[in-house]
């Protein structure tokens, strides 16, 4: 029998999907499961986007331009202007989600064995993209005690080697919800410039900022134009995960010409998704106001509930729709599995993501879980009650 | 300034897109260009597929299953049964076009420096996927004099090394239109089994077979179940290139489990495209009868025209919608550029793909071009007239 590649064997399994079979067990037991484990919002996709699909009247669904439909890219230029980000349509390559944008960026800048520094915890699939591209992820620690703020410069400089090619951040952050301050984003600029590194910034949660705080994009950093790669996606912005439409954006022309060769090999991003995403740019402001108010109410429910549980703690993050919570447990993988296999409170339980999957450093995240607040306030209250009751009886509780 | 990767520098530019700027020159000269250079059909996408999109009534466009929507995969099982291909929904991973399926297959089976044998000429983007995956393409020759039949076993065995992991074929073939016989497909099985290699078969032109000949799928080869990977796509079948829906199919469970890790990292294939592709399985038989009759008429126009030109020759292939023609020219890149920059016949010219881009061996394909017969019969006649007249006056003609 022919063999599997080393790369294939090294590809991590999704830390979230590992639990799916146990959720089936819970359902078979007749237990209702609150899904707080994934970043699939329950918010409706904007009507204006869905209408564009319903009314799409082309007779031949052709390949689009490899960099994406030009009218869409031009409209995106206007979209970014609202955030004081000034680019041209040629600075944009539309991709199949942020996933493909990250792969293009890694493949265009890094070879086998090159290194990318990422503050951990980080979005688990970055590991998979790195293995796919032959790139080594070098984690540096951010901690729950600071709310997962950017690690100090010294932590970056400790791990920079001749193979270091890039730093990657997610802002607002998945899984922590942390929103980087202007000073932190400027610190990233200083490190990238000093060591001549690329700065990849995954800003797909740009719209999800709370507490009157502003999102500071890496695209607004003066002097870093040749180093910055913006990773974007419409998945969260418009609750449109199934569109599979993202973007890789940079003003570095040599980089974009290289990325275009990867884009041309796969011909084009999805046409229907692009049509819907282009229309979505006209989503009324009111939609976002409602969505933000909803998420803010949800965050408050979760943060208040967690911090009222004995021995539990979570920061009050200002972005995205996640929190990482510290719980009085021995092993978050075991706890999350136990919640599905062995626990219920009035016939209900909750599915969480063990934080271990968001750390590259083995042994970290054992007493942390990620909670996605993608359910309505009532369901979140039910979920938090389950969690509180579960922690009272979990055999591996530490206090 | 941070650097570009070696991999990025090695990525080939699309041989077809290289000419795009010169097509712009032709248009600026006021010359009408017949586009026979790309595989974008002019055929209408089936109404039943477009209706599914118009009537799609989900309110939240969610991620689909990473392996694809289950109802779509189950319906595909029925589709394949029509071709006597017997698989289950678990043998299928839906991908963003055949492109992603090839990347998944390469990444799951091959590491940096591993080798894949491909008869040349071959679909140019295989080169790009190979560079992307760190894989070395080892070409073996197929020639126009045999109509681009499968090279003899001895040619395969000459190049098999300890790094050889797979053989890849496209059947019916892009760029040659060649349809492999039962004997040739069985020869592939024998080589793959003897040397324990994967056999990747790109069968996206399955429906496009002429002259009463049947397509023989590698999925029908007994004893090769663990070695075979079927690469598929709806792009050509339903003239639906913009759906970006393909598939990687194999009965090798370890391979599919590995490919699923790559699939999960990128979350899911496009939802709208899958909905349309699922509906497209109900396309009435009449649609294909009309499409095939149309392509057959087109092929006959092209083949007859080429062979009536002094010094030109092309085989009469039984599949796909391409022919590779040998022309009395010094350099196909120069000729195709000249057609756009310097030539017109009654205000018209033709855009062809230089065959050099379909060969991995430098110097091959200099007197060959690929012609995609994706225009109606009248336009094809006009194109062929242009070509005939051009060959009379091209400064680099060889006879």
Short mmCIF file of C-alpha atoms in Angstrom, two decimals, chain B:
data_model
loop_
_atom_site.label_atom_id
_atom_site.label_comp_id
_atom_site.label_asym_id
_atom_site.label_seq_id
_atom_site.Cartn_x
_atom_site.Cartn_y
_atom_site.Cartn_z
CA UNK B 1 12.48 44.67 2.62
CA UNK B 2 11.49 41.12 3.62
CA UNK B 3 12.11 38.43 1.02
CA UNK B 4 10.01 36.27 -1.29
CA UNK B 5 10.15 32.49 -0.81
CA UNK B 6 12.08 30.22 -3.17
CA UNK B 7 8.82 28.36 -3.69
CA UNK B 8 7.16 31.63 -4.69
CA UNK B 9 9.92 32.41 -7.17
CA UNK B 10 9.65 28.91 -8.64
CA UNK B 11 5.87 29.08 -9.12
CA UNK B 12 5.31 29.11 -12.88
CA UNK B 13 3.31 31.89 -14.44
CA UNK B 14 0.24 30.58 -16.21
CA UNK B 15 1.23 30.03 -19.87
CA UNK B 16 -2.20 31.19 -20.94
CA UNK B 17 -2.26 34.39 -18.92
CA UNK B 18 1.16 35.46 -20.18
CA UNK B 19 -0.55 36.47 -23.43
CA UNK B 20 -3.37 38.47 -21.82
CA UNK B 21 -1.54 41.83 -22.12
CA UNK B 22 -1.07 41.19 -25.84
CA UNK B 23 -4.78 40.49 -26.26
CA UNK B 24 -5.28 43.98 -24.82
CA UNK B 25 -2.92 45.31 -27.52
CA UNK B 26 -5.04 43.60 -30.20
CA UNK B 27 -8.21 45.13 -28.81
CA UNK B 28 -6.55 48.57 -28.75
CA UNK B 29 -5.71 48.10 -32.42
CA UNK B 30 -9.43 47.54 -33.01
CA UNK B 31 -8.89 43.88 -33.89
CA UNK B 32 -11.50 41.31 -32.87
CA UNK B 33 -9.92 38.41 -30.96
CA UNK B 34 -11.30 34.85 -31.09
CA UNK B 35 -10.44 33.34 -27.71
CA UNK B 36 -9.41 29.73 -28.26
CA UNK B 37 -6.80 29.93 -25.54
CA UNK B 38 -8.77 29.01 -22.41
CA UNK B 39 -11.03 26.21 -21.21
CA UNK B 40 -13.93 28.49 -20.36
CA UNK B 41 -16.93 27.01 -22.21
CA UNK B 42 -19.59 29.30 -23.72
CA UNK B 43 -22.29 26.68 -22.98
CA UNK B 44 -25.07 27.76 -20.60
CA UNK B 45 -25.04 26.38 -17.05
CA UNK B 46 -28.07 24.03 -16.58
CA UNK B 47 -31.23 25.88 -15.57
CA UNK B 48 -31.89 23.42 -12.76
CA UNK B 49 -28.62 24.45 -11.08
CA UNK B 50 -29.24 28.17 -11.44
CA UNK B 51 -32.78 27.77 -10.10
CA UNK B 52 -31.46 26.09 -6.97
CA UNK B 53 -29.45 29.22 -6.25
CA UNK B 54 -32.31 31.58 -7.04
CA UNK B 55 -34.56 29.64 -4.69
CA UNK B 56 -32.05 29.00 -1.92
CA UNK B 57 -33.82 30.12 1.23
CA UNK B 58 -31.44 29.61 4.16
CA UNK B 59 -31.20 32.71 6.37
CA UNK B 60 -27.70 32.07 7.69
CA UNK B 61 -25.08 30.95 5.15
CA UNK B 62 -23.11 28.63 7.39
CA UNK B 63 -19.93 26.64 6.99
CA UNK B 64 -20.81 23.33 5.39
CA UNK B 65 -19.28 20.06 6.58
CA UNK B 66 -15.55 20.15 5.78
CA UNK B 67 -16.01 17.16 3.44
CA UNK B 68 -18.99 18.85 1.77
CA UNK B 69 -22.74 18.96 2.32
CA UNK B 70 -23.84 15.41 3.13
CA UNK B 71 -26.93 15.46 0.87
CA UNK B 72 -24.69 16.53 -2.02
CA UNK B 73 -22.20 13.75 -1.37
CA UNK B 74 -25.00 11.20 -1.15
CA UNK B 75 -26.43 12.37 -4.44
CA UNK B 76 -22.95 12.19 -5.99
CA UNK B 77 -22.87 8.51 -5.02
CA UNK B 78 -25.88 8.06 -7.34
CA UNK B 79 -24.26 10.16 -10.05
CA UNK B 80 -21.17 7.93 -10.05
CA UNK B 81 -23.32 4.78 -10.13
CA UNK B 82 -24.38 5.82 -13.64
CA UNK B 83 -20.74 5.30 -14.63
CA UNK B 84 -20.54 2.01 -12.76
CA UNK B 85 -18.39 3.68 -10.10
CA UNK B 86 -19.41 2.39 -6.69
CA UNK B 87 -18.42 4.52 -3.72
CA UNK B 88 -19.91 5.83 -0.49
CA UNK B 89 -20.34 9.42 0.70
CA UNK B 90 -17.34 8.87 3.00
CA UNK B 91 -15.07 8.25 0.01
CA UNK B 92 -15.70 11.84 -1.15
CA UNK B 93 -14.25 15.15 -0.02
CA UNK B 94 -15.79 18.13 -1.80
CA UNK B 95 -13.13 20.68 -2.72
CA UNK B 96 -12.83 24.19 -4.15
CA UNK B 97 -12.51 22.91 -7.71
CA UNK B 98 -10.24 20.11 -8.91
CA UNK B 99 -7.36 22.44 -7.99
CA UNK B 100 -7.85 21.98 -4.28
CA UNK B 101 -8.41 18.24 -4.74
CA UNK B 102 -5.00 17.94 -6.42
CA UNK B 103 -3.35 19.93 -3.63
CA UNK B 104 -4.99 17.75 -0.96
CA UNK B 105 -3.91 14.59 -2.80
CA UNK B 106 -0.33 15.76 -3.27
CA UNK B 107 0.03 17.09 0.26
CA UNK B 108 -1.42 13.92 1.77
CA UNK B 109 0.89 11.56 -0.12
CA UNK B 110 4.10 13.41 -0.92
CA UNK B 111 6.81 15.32 0.90
CA UNK B 112 9.37 17.82 -0.27
CA UNK B 113 11.39 16.26 -3.08
CA UNK B 114 9.05 13.34 -3.76
CA UNK B 115 8.29 12.71 -7.41
CA UNK B 116 5.16 12.38 -9.54
CA UNK B 117 5.30 11.02 -13.08
CA UNK B 118 3.05 12.77 -15.60
CA UNK B 119 2.90 12.09 -19.35
CA UNK B 120 3.53 15.38 -21.16
CA UNK B 121 2.05 17.53 -22.56
CA UNK B 122 -0.11 18.00 -19.44
CA UNK B 123 -2.42 20.60 -17.88
CA UNK B 124 -0.05 23.45 -17.08
CA UNK B 125 -1.32 24.14 -13.56
CA UNK B 126 -0.14 20.69 -12.39
CA UNK B 127 3.28 22.39 -12.32
CA UNK B 128 2.00 25.06 -9.98
CA UNK B 129 0.36 22.58 -7.61
CA UNK B 130 3.58 20.53 -7.56
CA UNK B 131 5.71 23.58 -6.65
CA UNK B 132 3.10 24.51 -4.03
CA UNK B 133 3.36 21.02 -2.48
CA UNK B 134 7.16 20.80 -2.86
CA UNK B 135 6.77 17.90 -5.31
CA UNK B 136 8.94 17.28 -8.39
CA UNK B 137 7.11 16.60 -11.67
CA UNK B 138 8.88 13.95 -13.75
CA UNK B 139 7.54 14.12 -17.32
CA UNK B 140 7.51 11.21 -19.76
CA UNK B 141 6.85 11.83 -23.45
CA UNK B 142 3.61 11.30 -25.33
CA UNK B 143 3.74 12.36 -28.97
CA UNK B 144 1.47 13.93 -31.53
CA UNK B 145 2.28 11.14 -34.02
CA UNK B 146 0.35 8.62 -31.85
CA UNK B 147 -2.34 11.17 -31.02
CA UNK B 148 -0.73 11.51 -27.55
CA UNK B 149 -1.38 7.90 -26.52
CA UNK B 150 -0.05 6.61 -23.19
CA UNK B 151 3.74 6.20 -23.33
CA UNK B 152 4.95 2.57 -23.16
CA UNK B 153 5.63 0.98 -19.77
CA UNK B 154 9.37 1.22 -20.44
CA UNK B 155 9.14 5.03 -20.38
CA UNK B 156 7.58 4.93 -16.89
CA UNK B 157 10.11 2.42 -15.60
CA UNK B 158 13.02 4.47 -16.90
CA UNK B 159 12.17 7.30 -14.50
CA UNK B 160 10.82 5.49 -11.41
CA UNK B 161 13.05 6.11 -8.37
CA UNK B 162 12.74 5.59 -4.63
CA UNK B 163 11.20 9.10 -4.47
CA UNK B 164 8.45 8.30 -6.99
CA UNK B 165 5.15 8.31 -5.14
CA UNK B 166 2.51 8.72 -7.84
CA UNK B 167 1.53 8.78 -11.47
CA UNK B 168 -0.93 11.37 -12.66
CA UNK B 169 -3.08 11.31 -15.78
CA UNK B 170 -5.87 13.43 -17.15
CA UNK B 171 -8.48 11.39 -19.02
CA UNK B 172 -9.96 12.60 -21.34
CA UNK B 173 -6.87 14.72 -21.61
CA UNK B 174 -6.34 18.42 -21.33
CA UNK B 175 -4.51 19.67 -23.48
CA UNK B 176 -4.57 16.86 -26.06
CA UNK B 177 -8.20 15.66 -26.00
CA UNK B 178 -6.86 12.09 -25.96
CA UNK B 179 -9.17 9.45 -24.46
CA UNK B 180 -7.29 6.53 -22.90
CA UNK B 181 -8.38 3.04 -23.97
CA UNK B 182 -9.23 0.21 -21.58
CA UNK B 183 -5.82 -1.33 -22.29
CA UNK B 184 -4.02 1.90 -21.47
CA UNK B 185 -5.90 2.36 -18.19
CA UNK B 186 -5.08 -1.24 -17.28
CA UNK B 187 -1.44 -0.61 -18.09
CA UNK B 188 -1.52 2.26 -15.59
CA UNK B 189 -2.93 -0.13 -13.01
CA UNK B 190 -0.16 -2.65 -13.63
CA UNK B 191 2.59 -0.05 -13.22
CA UNK B 192 0.99 1.45 -10.10
CA UNK B 193 0.58 -1.96 -8.48
CA UNK B 194 4.04 -3.23 -9.42
CA UNK B 195 5.77 -0.16 -7.98
CA UNK B 196 3.25 0.57 -5.22
CA UNK B 197 2.42 4.04 -6.50
CA UNK B 198 -0.65 6.21 -6.19
CA UNK B 199 -2.55 6.75 -9.42
CA UNK B 200 -4.13 10.21 -9.54
CA UNK B 201 -6.68 10.53 -12.35
CA UNK B 202 -8.16 13.86 -13.31
CA UNK B 203 -11.41 12.83 -14.99
CA UNK B 204 -13.19 16.18 -15.13
CA UNK B 205 -13.98 15.72 -18.84
CA UNK B 206 -15.68 12.32 -18.24
CA UNK B 207 -18.85 13.42 -20.06
CA UNK B 208 -17.02 14.69 -23.12
CA UNK B 209 -16.36 11.53 -25.15
CA UNK B 210 -17.03 11.23 -28.87
CA UNK B 211 -16.97 8.63 -31.66
CA UNK B 212 -19.00 6.11 -29.62
CA UNK B 213 -16.05 5.57 -27.31
CA UNK B 214 -16.54 4.98 -23.59
CA UNK B 215 -14.63 6.61 -20.79
CA UNK B 216 -12.80 4.08 -18.63
CA UNK B 217 -12.43 5.38 -15.08
CA UNK B 218 -9.53 4.39 -12.85
CA UNK B 219 -12.23 3.78 -10.22
CA UNK B 220 -13.22 0.68 -12.18
CA UNK B 221 -9.81 -0.95 -11.91
CA UNK B 222 -10.00 -4.00 -9.71
CA UNK B 223 -7.25 -4.47 -7.18
CA UNK B 224 -6.13 -0.83 -7.29
CA UNK B 225 -8.60 0.55 -4.72
CA UNK B 226 -5.92 1.61 -2.23
CA UNK B 227 -3.85 3.40 -4.87
CA UNK B 228 -6.44 5.28 -6.87
CA UNK B 229 -7.35 8.92 -6.28
CA UNK B 230 -10.06 10.35 -8.49
CA UNK B 231 -9.88 14.11 -9.10
CA UNK B 232 -13.16 15.59 -10.21
CA UNK B 233 -14.92 18.90 -10.80
CA UNK B 234 -18.28 20.22 -11.97
CA UNK B 235 -16.63 23.10 -13.86
CA UNK B 236 -16.68 21.55 -17.32
CA UNK B 237 -19.51 19.04 -16.84
CA UNK B 238 -22.09 21.76 -16.19
CA UNK B 239 -20.20 24.71 -17.63
CA UNK B 240 -19.97 25.87 -14.04
CA UNK B 241 -16.35 26.97 -13.61
CA UNK B 242 -17.36 29.70 -11.17
CA UNK B 243 -19.02 27.29 -8.73
CA UNK B 244 -15.55 26.21 -7.55
CA UNK B 245 -16.75 22.76 -6.68
CA UNK B 246 -14.65 19.67 -7.22
CA UNK B 247 -13.91 16.48 -5.36
CA UNK B 248 -11.14 14.21 -4.16
CA UNK B 249 -12.35 10.60 -4.13
CA UNK B 250 -10.61 7.48 -2.87
CA UNK B 251 -11.40 4.22 -1.11
CA UNK B 252 -8.10 4.42 0.79
CA UNK B 253 -9.36 5.28 4.27
CA UNK B 254 -6.01 6.31 5.70
CA UNK B 255 -5.48 8.64 2.77
CA UNK B 256 -8.94 10.18 3.12
CA UNK B 257 -8.50 10.65 6.88
CA UNK B 258 -5.29 12.52 6.13
CA UNK B 259 -6.86 14.63 3.40
CA UNK B 260 -9.67 15.46 5.83
CA UNK B 261 -7.16 17.17 8.12
CA UNK B 262 -6.26 19.53 5.27
CA UNK B 263 -9.98 19.95 4.52
CA UNK B 264 -10.82 20.76 8.14
CA UNK B 265 -8.07 23.38 8.38
CA UNK B 266 -9.74 25.37 5.57
CA UNK B 267 -13.16 24.74 7.18
CA UNK B 268 -15.42 24.07 4.18
CA UNK B 269 -15.97 24.25 0.42
CA UNK B 270 -18.28 27.02 -0.94
CA UNK B 271 -21.91 26.55 0.12
CA UNK B 272 -23.67 28.20 -2.85
CA UNK B 273 -21.59 26.25 -5.36
CA UNK B 274 -22.41 23.00 -3.60
CA UNK B 275 -26.14 23.78 -3.58
CA UNK B 276 -26.02 24.46 -7.31
CA UNK B 277 -23.86 21.40 -8.00
CA UNK B 278 -26.23 19.16 -6.06
CA UNK B 279 -29.17 20.41 -8.12
CA UNK B 280 -27.13 20.05 -11.31
CA UNK B 281 -27.08 16.27 -10.86
CA UNK B 282 -30.70 16.40 -12.06
CA UNK B 283 -29.70 18.06 -15.33
CA UNK B 284 -31.78 16.35 -18.04
CA UNK B 285 -29.97 13.92 -20.35
CA UNK B 286 -31.04 16.09 -23.27
CA UNK B 287 -28.70 18.87 -22.06
CA UNK B 288 -25.67 16.63 -22.46
CA UNK B 289 -26.86 15.30 -25.81
CA UNK B 290 -27.07 18.86 -27.10
CA UNK B 291 -23.73 19.85 -25.59
CA UNK B 292 -21.97 16.80 -26.99
CA UNK B 293 -23.42 17.27 -30.46
CA UNK B 294 -22.30 20.87 -30.35
CA UNK B 295 -18.75 20.03 -29.28
CA UNK B 296 -18.51 17.23 -31.82
CA UNK B 297 -19.44 19.63 -34.63
CA UNK B 298 -16.87 22.08 -33.31
CA UNK B 299 -14.14 19.48 -33.09
CA UNK B 300 -14.80 18.43 -36.66
CA UNK B 301 -14.52 22.02 -37.88
CA UNK B 302 -11.20 22.51 -36.13
CA UNK B 303 -9.63 19.16 -37.01
CA UNK B 304 -10.65 19.42 -40.65
CA UNK B 305 -9.43 23.01 -40.91
CA UNK B 306 -6.05 22.34 -39.31
CA UNK B 307 -5.36 19.31 -41.47
CA UNK B 308 -6.20 21.23 -44.63
CA UNK B 309 -3.52 23.83 -43.84
CA UNK B 310 -0.20 23.16 -45.58
CA UNK B 311 2.39 21.94 -43.08
CA UNK B 312 -0.11 21.73 -40.19
CA UNK B 313 -1.40 18.61 -38.52
CA UNK B 314 -3.60 17.60 -35.63
CA UNK B 315 -4.94 14.26 -34.41
CA UNK B 316 -8.71 13.69 -34.17
CA UNK B 317 -9.10 13.25 -30.41
CA UNK B 318 -12.15 11.56 -28.88
CA UNK B 319 -12.48 13.55 -25.69
CA UNK B 320 -12.60 16.89 -23.86
CA UNK B 321 -12.73 20.06 -25.99
CA UNK B 322 -9.11 20.61 -26.90
CA UNK B 323 -6.75 19.67 -29.68
CA UNK B 324 -3.00 20.10 -29.82
CA UNK B 325 -1.98 21.05 -33.35
CA UNK B 326 1.46 20.98 -34.94
CA UNK B 327 2.08 24.09 -37.00
CA UNK B 328 4.87 25.12 -39.39
CA UNK B 329 6.25 27.70 -36.97
CA UNK B 330 9.58 28.41 -35.25
CA UNK B 331 8.32 29.20 -31.76
CA UNK B 332 4.75 28.90 -30.53
CA UNK B 333 5.16 31.61 -27.87
CA UNK B 334 6.42 34.04 -30.48
CA UNK B 335 3.72 33.01 -32.95
CA UNK B 336 0.84 33.39 -30.48
CA UNK B 337 2.14 36.80 -29.42
CA UNK B 338 2.58 37.87 -33.05
CA UNK B 339 -1.03 36.88 -33.81
CA UNK B 340 -2.17 39.41 -31.20
CA UNK B 341 0.40 42.15 -31.74
CA UNK B 342 1.04 42.22 -35.46
CA UNK B 343 -1.57 40.27 -37.38
CA UNK B 344 -5.15 40.62 -38.49
CA UNK B 345 -7.27 39.19 -41.26
CA UNK B 346 -10.21 41.42 -42.09
CA UNK B 347 -9.91 42.96 -38.64
CA UNK B 348 -9.86 39.63 -36.82
CA UNK B 349 -7.28 37.44 -35.15
CA UNK B 350 -7.12 34.39 -32.92
CA UNK B 351 -5.71 33.77 -29.45
CA UNK B 352 -4.16 30.33 -28.95
CA UNK B 353 -2.22 28.71 -26.11
CA UNK B 354 1.44 28.00 -26.95
CA UNK B 355 2.04 24.30 -26.21
CA UNK B 356 5.40 25.06 -24.57
CA UNK B 357 3.50 25.73 -21.35
CA UNK B 358 2.13 22.18 -21.33
CA UNK B 359 5.55 20.53 -21.43
CA UNK B 360 7.91 20.23 -18.48
CA UNK B 361 10.77 19.44 -20.85
CA UNK B 362 12.35 22.65 -22.11
CA UNK B 363 12.30 23.02 -25.88
CA UNK B 364 9.25 20.84 -26.42
CA UNK B 365 6.04 22.22 -27.86
CA UNK B 366 7.76 24.94 -29.88
CA UNK B 367 5.81 23.99 -33.01
CA UNK B 368 2.58 23.12 -31.23
CA UNK B 369 -0.41 25.08 -29.94
CA UNK B 370 -3.47 24.09 -27.93
CA UNK B 371 -6.82 25.04 -29.40
CA UNK B 372 -9.87 25.03 -27.10
CA UNK B 373 -12.98 24.64 -29.21
CA UNK B 374 -15.18 26.63 -26.86
CA UNK B 375 -16.75 28.93 -29.48
CA UNK B 376 -19.67 28.29 -31.80
CA UNK B 377 -19.12 26.74 -35.22
CA UNK B 378 -19.27 30.04 -37.12
CA UNK B 379 -16.72 31.69 -34.85
CA UNK B 380 -14.51 28.61 -35.08
CA UNK B 381 -14.64 28.82 -38.88
CA UNK B 382 -13.64 32.47 -38.65
CA UNK B 383 -10.83 31.56 -36.26
CA UNK B 384 -9.50 28.83 -38.49
CA UNK B 385 -9.55 31.15 -41.50
CA UNK B 386 -7.48 33.65 -39.49
CA UNK B 387 -5.03 30.92 -38.55
CA UNK B 388 -4.69 29.75 -42.14
CA UNK B 389 -4.05 33.28 -43.39
CA UNK B 390 -1.65 34.00 -40.53
CA UNK B 391 0.49 30.99 -41.35
CA UNK B 392 0.89 32.35 -44.89
CA UNK B 393 2.53 35.53 -43.68
CA UNK B 394 4.09 34.73 -40.28
CA UNK B 395 7.78 35.68 -40.56
CA UNK B 396 8.84 32.68 -38.48
CA UNK B 397 7.10 30.05 -40.64
CA UNK B 398 9.24 27.01 -41.30
CA UNK B 399 7.90 25.83 -44.65
#
